[in-house]
Tab-separated table of C-alpha atoms in Angstrom:
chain	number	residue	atom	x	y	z
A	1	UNK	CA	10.468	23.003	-27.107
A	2	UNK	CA	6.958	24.094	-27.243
A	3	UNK	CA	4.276	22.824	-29.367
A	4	UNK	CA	4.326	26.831	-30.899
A	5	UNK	CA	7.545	26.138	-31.869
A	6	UNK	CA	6.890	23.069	-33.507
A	7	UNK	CA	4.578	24.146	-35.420
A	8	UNK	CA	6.575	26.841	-36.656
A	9	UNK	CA	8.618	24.610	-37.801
A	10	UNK	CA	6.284	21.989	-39.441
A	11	UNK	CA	6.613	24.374	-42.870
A	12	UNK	CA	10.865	24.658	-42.758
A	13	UNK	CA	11.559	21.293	-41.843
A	14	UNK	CA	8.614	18.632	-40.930
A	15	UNK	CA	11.103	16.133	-40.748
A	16	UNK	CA	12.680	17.720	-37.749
A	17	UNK	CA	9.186	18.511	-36.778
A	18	UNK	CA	7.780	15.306	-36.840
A	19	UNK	CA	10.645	14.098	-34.683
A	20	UNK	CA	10.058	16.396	-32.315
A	21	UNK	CA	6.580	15.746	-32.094
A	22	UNK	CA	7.431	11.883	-31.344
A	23	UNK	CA	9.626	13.360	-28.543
A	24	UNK	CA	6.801	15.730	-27.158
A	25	UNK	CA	4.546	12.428	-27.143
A	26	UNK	CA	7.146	10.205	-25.060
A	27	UNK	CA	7.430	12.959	-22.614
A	28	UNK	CA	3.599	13.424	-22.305
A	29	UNK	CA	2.790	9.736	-22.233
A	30	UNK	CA	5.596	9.537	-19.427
A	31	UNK	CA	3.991	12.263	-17.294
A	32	UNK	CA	0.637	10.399	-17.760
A	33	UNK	CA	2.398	7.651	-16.300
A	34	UNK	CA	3.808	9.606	-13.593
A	35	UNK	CA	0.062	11.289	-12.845
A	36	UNK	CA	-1.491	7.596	-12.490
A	37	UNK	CA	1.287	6.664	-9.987
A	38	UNK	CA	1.129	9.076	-7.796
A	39	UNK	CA	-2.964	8.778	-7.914
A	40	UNK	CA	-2.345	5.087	-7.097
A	41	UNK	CA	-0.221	5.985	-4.422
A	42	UNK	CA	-2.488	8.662	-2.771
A	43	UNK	CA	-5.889	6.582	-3.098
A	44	UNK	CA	-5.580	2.845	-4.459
A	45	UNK	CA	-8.399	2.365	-6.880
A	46	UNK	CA	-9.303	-0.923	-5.577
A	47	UNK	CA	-10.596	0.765	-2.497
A	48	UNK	CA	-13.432	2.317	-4.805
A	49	UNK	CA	-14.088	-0.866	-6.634
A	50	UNK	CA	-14.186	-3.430	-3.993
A	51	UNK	CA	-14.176	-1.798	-0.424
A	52	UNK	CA	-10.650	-2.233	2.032
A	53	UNK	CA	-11.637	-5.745	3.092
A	54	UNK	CA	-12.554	-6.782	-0.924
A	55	UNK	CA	-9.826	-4.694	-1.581
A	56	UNK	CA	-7.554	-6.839	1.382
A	57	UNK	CA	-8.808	-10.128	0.358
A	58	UNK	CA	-7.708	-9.126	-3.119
A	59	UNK	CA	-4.323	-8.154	-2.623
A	60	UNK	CA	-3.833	-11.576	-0.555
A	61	UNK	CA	-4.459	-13.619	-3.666
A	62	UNK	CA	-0.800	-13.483	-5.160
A	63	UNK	CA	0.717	-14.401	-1.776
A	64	UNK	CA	-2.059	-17.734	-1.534
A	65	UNK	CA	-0.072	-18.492	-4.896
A	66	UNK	CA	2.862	-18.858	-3.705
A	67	UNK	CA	1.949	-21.185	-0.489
A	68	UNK	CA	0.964	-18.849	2.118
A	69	UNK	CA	-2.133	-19.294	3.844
A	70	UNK	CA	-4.012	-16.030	4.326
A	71	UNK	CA	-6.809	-15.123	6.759
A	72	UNK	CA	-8.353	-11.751	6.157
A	73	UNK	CA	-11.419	-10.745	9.331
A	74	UNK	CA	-12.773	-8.137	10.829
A	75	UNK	CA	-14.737	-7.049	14.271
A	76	UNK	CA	-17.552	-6.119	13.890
A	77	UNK	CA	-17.874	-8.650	10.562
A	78	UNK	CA	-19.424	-5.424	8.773
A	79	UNK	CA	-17.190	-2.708	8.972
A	80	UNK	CA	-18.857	0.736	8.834
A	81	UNK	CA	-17.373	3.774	6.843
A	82	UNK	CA	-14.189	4.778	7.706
A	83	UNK	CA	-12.878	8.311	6.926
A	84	UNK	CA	-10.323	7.838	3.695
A	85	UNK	CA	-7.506	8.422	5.016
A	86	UNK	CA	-7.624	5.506	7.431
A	87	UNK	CA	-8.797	2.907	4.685
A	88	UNK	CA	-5.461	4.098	2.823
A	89	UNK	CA	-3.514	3.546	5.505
A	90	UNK	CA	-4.580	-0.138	6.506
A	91	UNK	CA	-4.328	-0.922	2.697
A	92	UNK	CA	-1.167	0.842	2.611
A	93	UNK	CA	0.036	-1.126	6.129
A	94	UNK	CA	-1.372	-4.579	5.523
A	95	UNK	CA	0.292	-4.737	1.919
A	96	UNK	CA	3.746	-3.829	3.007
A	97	UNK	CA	3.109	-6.083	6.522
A	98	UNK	CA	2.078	-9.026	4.128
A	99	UNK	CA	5.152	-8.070	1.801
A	100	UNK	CA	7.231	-8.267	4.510
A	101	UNK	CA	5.952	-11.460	5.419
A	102	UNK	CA	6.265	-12.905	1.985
A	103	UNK	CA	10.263	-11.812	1.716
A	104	UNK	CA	11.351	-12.157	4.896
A	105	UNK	CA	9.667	-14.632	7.316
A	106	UNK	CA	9.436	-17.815	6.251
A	107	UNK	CA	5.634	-18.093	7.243
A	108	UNK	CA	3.112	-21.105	6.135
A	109	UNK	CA	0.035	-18.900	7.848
A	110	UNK	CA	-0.794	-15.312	8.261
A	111	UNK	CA	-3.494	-13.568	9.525
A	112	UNK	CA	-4.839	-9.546	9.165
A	113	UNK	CA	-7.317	-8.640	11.574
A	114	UNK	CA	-9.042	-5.769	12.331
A	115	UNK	CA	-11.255	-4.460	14.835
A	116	UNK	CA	-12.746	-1.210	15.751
A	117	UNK	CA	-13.109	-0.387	19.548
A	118	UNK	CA	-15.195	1.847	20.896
A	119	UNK	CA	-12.965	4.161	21.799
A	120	UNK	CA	-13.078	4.999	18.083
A	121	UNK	CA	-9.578	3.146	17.208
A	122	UNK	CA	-9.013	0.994	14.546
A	123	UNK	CA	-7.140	-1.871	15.156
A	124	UNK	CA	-4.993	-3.666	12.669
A	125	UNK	CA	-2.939	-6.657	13.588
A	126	UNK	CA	-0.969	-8.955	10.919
A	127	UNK	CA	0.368	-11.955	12.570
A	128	UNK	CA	2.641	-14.670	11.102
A	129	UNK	CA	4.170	-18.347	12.093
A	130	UNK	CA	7.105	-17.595	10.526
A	131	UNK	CA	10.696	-17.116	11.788
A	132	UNK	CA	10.078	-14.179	13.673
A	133	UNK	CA	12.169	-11.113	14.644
A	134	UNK	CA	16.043	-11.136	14.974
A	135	UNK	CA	17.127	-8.760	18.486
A	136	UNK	CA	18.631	-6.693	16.067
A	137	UNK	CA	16.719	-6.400	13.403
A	138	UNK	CA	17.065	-3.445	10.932
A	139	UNK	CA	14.674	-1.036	10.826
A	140	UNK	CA	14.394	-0.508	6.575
A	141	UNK	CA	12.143	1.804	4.205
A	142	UNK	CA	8.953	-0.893	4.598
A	143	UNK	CA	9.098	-0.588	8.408
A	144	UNK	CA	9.753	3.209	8.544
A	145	UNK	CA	6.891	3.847	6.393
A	146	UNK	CA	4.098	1.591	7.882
A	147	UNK	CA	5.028	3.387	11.206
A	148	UNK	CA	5.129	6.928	9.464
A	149	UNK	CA	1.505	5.862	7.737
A	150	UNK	CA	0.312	5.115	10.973
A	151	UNK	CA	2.042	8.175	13.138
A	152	UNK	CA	0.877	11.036	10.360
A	153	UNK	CA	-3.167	10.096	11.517
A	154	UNK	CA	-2.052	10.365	14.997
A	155	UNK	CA	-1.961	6.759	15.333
A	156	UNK	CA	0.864	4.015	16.651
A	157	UNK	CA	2.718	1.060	15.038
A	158	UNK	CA	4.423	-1.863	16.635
A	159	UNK	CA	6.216	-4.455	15.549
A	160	UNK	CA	7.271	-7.690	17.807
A	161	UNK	CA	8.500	-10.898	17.740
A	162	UNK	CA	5.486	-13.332	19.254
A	163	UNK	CA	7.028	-15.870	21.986
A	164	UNK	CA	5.324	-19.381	19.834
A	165	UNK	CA	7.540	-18.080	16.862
A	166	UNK	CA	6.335	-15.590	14.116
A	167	UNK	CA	5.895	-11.829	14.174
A	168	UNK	CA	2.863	-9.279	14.807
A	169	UNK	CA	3.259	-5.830	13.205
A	170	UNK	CA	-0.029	-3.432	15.273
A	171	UNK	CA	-1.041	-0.328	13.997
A	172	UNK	CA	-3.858	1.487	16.132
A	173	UNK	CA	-5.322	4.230	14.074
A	174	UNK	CA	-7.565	7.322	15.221
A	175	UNK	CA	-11.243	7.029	13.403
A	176	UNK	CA	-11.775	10.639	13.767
A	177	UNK	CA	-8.926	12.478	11.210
């Protein structure tokens, strides 16, 4: 019903109105809702605020909670500019790697790393002492979408089991999108 209607119908019966009204609310505070997640999704504010590594070191913090020790660098140690798109995607990456990490592998350390090369590629590496990789490990939504994130730029995403135990998930990303 449209708010036209409504208030046609504020003089006959405001009762009905009025409910209505409360309904038309609910619905428009849920598509507000709806608007802010997918803005989320698309661009994480915290990437405005605080910068990806802030941002990074941030999102580590409920992980240190829980016992996991988290190393956050980066080569060069000042990271220049990086075209949006990429900064989304190593935000995007790292949190599911370090998700992954936190669920599944058992891990007292990990570390994310990244490095830019001169061959204008980011680098980002997340590496864990944790159980590591069964042979047949199955590929789910969290590892289909890092590599997707990584693969839309043009980019590449591993993920292997490291001989001394532990995992490494490697996304190389394109700086020029």
């Amino acid at each position: 019903m449209t708010v036209k209607a409504i208030t046609k119908l504020l003089d006959r019966d405001p009762a009905q109105a009025r409910e209505l009204l409360q309904n038309l609310e609910t619905q428009s505070q849920s598509a507000v809702n709806d608007i802010r997640r997918l803005v989320y999704d698309l661009r994480p504010p915290a990437l405005d605020d605080l910068g990806l590594v802030a941002a990074l070191y941030e999102g580590t913090k409920p992980y240190e909670q829980s016992g996991l020790h988290l190393t956050v660098t980066t080569h060069p140690a000042q990271l220049p500019p990086l075209p949006a798109a990429v900064e989304v995607a190593v935000y995007r990456i790292a949190q599911e790697a370090l998700t992954n990490v936190a669920r599944h592998a058992q891990a007292s350390r990990c570390t994310v790393q990244i490095d830019l090369h001169p061959t204008r590629q980011l680098a980002l590496t997340i590496t864990d002492n944790g159980r590591g990789l069964s042979p047949d490990h199955p590929t789910g939504i969290g590892l289909n979408s890092m590599r997707e994130r990584a693969e839309e730029l043009g980019g590449s995403f591993s993920i292997e089991p490291l001989a001394s135990g532990g995992t490494q998930v490697t996304a190389q990303l394109p700086l020029a999108v």
